[in-house]
CSV table of C-alpha atoms in Angstrom, one decimal:
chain,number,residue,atom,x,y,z
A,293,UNK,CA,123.4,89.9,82.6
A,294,UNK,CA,119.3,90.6,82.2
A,295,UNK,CA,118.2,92.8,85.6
A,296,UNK,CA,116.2,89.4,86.1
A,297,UNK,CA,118.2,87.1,86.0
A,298,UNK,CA,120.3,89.2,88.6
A,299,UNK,CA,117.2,89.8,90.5
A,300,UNK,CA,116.0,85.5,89.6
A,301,UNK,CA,118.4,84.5,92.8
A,302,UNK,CA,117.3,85.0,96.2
A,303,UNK,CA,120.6,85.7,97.7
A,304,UNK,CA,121.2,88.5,95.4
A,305,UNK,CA,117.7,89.9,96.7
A,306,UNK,CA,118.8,89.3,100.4
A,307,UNK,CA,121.9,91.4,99.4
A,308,UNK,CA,120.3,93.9,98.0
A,309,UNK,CA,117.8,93.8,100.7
A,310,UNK,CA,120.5,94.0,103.2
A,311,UNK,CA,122.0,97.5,101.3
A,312,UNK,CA,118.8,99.4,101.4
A,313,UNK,CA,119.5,101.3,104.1
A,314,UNK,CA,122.5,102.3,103.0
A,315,UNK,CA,126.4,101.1,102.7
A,316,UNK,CA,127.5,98.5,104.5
A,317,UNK,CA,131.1,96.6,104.6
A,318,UNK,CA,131.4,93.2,102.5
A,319,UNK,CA,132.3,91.3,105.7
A,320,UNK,CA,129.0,92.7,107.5
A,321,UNK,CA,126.8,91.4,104.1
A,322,UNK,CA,128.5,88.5,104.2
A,323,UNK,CA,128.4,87.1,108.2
A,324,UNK,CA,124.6,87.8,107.2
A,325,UNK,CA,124.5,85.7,104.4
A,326,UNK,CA,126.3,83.3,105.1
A,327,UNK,CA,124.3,82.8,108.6
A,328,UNK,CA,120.8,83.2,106.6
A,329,UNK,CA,122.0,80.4,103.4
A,330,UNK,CA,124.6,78.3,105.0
A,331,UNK,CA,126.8,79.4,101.9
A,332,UNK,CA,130.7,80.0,101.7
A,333,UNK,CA,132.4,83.4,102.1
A,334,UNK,CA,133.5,83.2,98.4
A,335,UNK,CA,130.2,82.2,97.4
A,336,UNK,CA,128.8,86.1,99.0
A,337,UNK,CA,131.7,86.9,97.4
A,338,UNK,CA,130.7,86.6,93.8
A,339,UNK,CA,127.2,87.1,94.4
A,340,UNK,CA,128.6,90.7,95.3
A,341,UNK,CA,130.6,90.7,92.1
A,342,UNK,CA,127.5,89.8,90.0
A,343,UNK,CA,125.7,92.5,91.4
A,344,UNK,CA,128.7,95.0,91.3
A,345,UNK,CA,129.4,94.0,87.6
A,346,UNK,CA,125.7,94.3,86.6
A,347,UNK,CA,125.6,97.7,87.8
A,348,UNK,CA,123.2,96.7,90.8
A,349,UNK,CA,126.3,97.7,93.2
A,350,UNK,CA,129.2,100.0,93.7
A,351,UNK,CA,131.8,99.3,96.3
A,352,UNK,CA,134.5,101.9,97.6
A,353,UNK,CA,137.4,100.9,99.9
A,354,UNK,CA,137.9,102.5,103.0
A,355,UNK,CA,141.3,101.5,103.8
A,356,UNK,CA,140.8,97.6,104.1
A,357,UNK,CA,137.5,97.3,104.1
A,358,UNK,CA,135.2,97.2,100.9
A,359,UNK,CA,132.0,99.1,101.3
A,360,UNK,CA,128.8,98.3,99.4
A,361,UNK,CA,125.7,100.3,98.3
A,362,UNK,CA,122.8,99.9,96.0
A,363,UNK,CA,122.6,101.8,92.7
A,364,UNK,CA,119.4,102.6,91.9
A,365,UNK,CA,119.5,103.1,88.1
A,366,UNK,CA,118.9,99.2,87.2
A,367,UNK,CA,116.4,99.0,89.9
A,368,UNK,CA,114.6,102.6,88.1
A,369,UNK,CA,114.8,100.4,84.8
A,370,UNK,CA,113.2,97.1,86.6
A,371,UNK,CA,110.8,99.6,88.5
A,372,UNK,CA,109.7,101.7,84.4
A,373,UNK,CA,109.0,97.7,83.1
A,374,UNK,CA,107.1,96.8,85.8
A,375,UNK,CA,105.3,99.8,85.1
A,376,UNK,CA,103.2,98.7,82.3
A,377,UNK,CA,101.8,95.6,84.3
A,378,UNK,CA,100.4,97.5,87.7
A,379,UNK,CA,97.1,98.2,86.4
A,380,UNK,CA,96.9,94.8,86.6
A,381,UNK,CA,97.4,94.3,90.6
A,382,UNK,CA,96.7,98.0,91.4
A,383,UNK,CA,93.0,97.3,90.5
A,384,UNK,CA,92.9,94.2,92.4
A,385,UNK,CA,94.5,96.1,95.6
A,386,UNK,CA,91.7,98.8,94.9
A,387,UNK,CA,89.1,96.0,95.4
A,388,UNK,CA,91.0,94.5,97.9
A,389,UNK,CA,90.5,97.7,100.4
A,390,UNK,CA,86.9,98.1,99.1
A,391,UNK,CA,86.6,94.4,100.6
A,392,UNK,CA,88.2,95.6,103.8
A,393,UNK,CA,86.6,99.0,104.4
A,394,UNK,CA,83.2,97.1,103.6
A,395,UNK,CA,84.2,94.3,106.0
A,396,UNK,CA,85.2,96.7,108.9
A,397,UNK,CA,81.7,98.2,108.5
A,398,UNK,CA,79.9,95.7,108.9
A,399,UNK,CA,81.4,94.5,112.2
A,400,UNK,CA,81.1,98.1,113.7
A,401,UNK,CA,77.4,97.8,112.7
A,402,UNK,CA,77.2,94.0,114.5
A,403,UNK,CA,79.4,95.6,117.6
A,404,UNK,CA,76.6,98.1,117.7
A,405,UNK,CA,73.7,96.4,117.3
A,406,UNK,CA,74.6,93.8,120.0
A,407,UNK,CA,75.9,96.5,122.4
A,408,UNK,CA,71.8,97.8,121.9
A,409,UNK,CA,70.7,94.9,123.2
């Protein structure tokens, strides 16, 4: 399966989302997502699976439960493709605090002038 079309479905982001800060047990993921999408424990379940099987995921077991983590070598290869397209937003986020910093000025200058007075 294409990184995007892994990526494509929001529940697989929330997951994913969800394992950032590090490994957490299936059943904690899941209570999550099933609270967040109002989707079945089996449907988590194989969300989890697509992510495991596209390499997204590993899960260990600790005795009975199953603990989850992301792997971050897809997300390097979405992260080096995405690369090529940034000068397109980067220069728009330049501008963007250009805009700001310019803005901020001119209301210290405004606050200043009418505190003069």
């Amino acid at each position: 399966m294409h990184a995007f079309d892994v990526l494509g479905d929001p529940v697989r982001r929330r997951i994913l989302e969800l394992l950032a800060p590090g490994e957490q047990a299936s059943g904690e993921v899941s209570a999550v997502i099933r609270e967040e999408f109002g989707i079945s424990q089996p449907a988590v379940s194989q969300h989890l699976r697509v992510l495991r099987e596209s390499g997204f995921t590993s899960v260990r077991a600790e005795g009975t439960r199953r603990l989850y983590a992301v792997e971050s070598g897809p997300l390097r290869e979405v992260d080096a493709w995405l690369e090529r397209f940034r000068g397109f937003w980067e220069q728009r986020l330049d501008a963007l605090g250009t805009e700001l910093a310019r803005g901020k000025r001119e209301r210290r200058r405004r606050e200043e002038a009418s505190g003069d007075e």
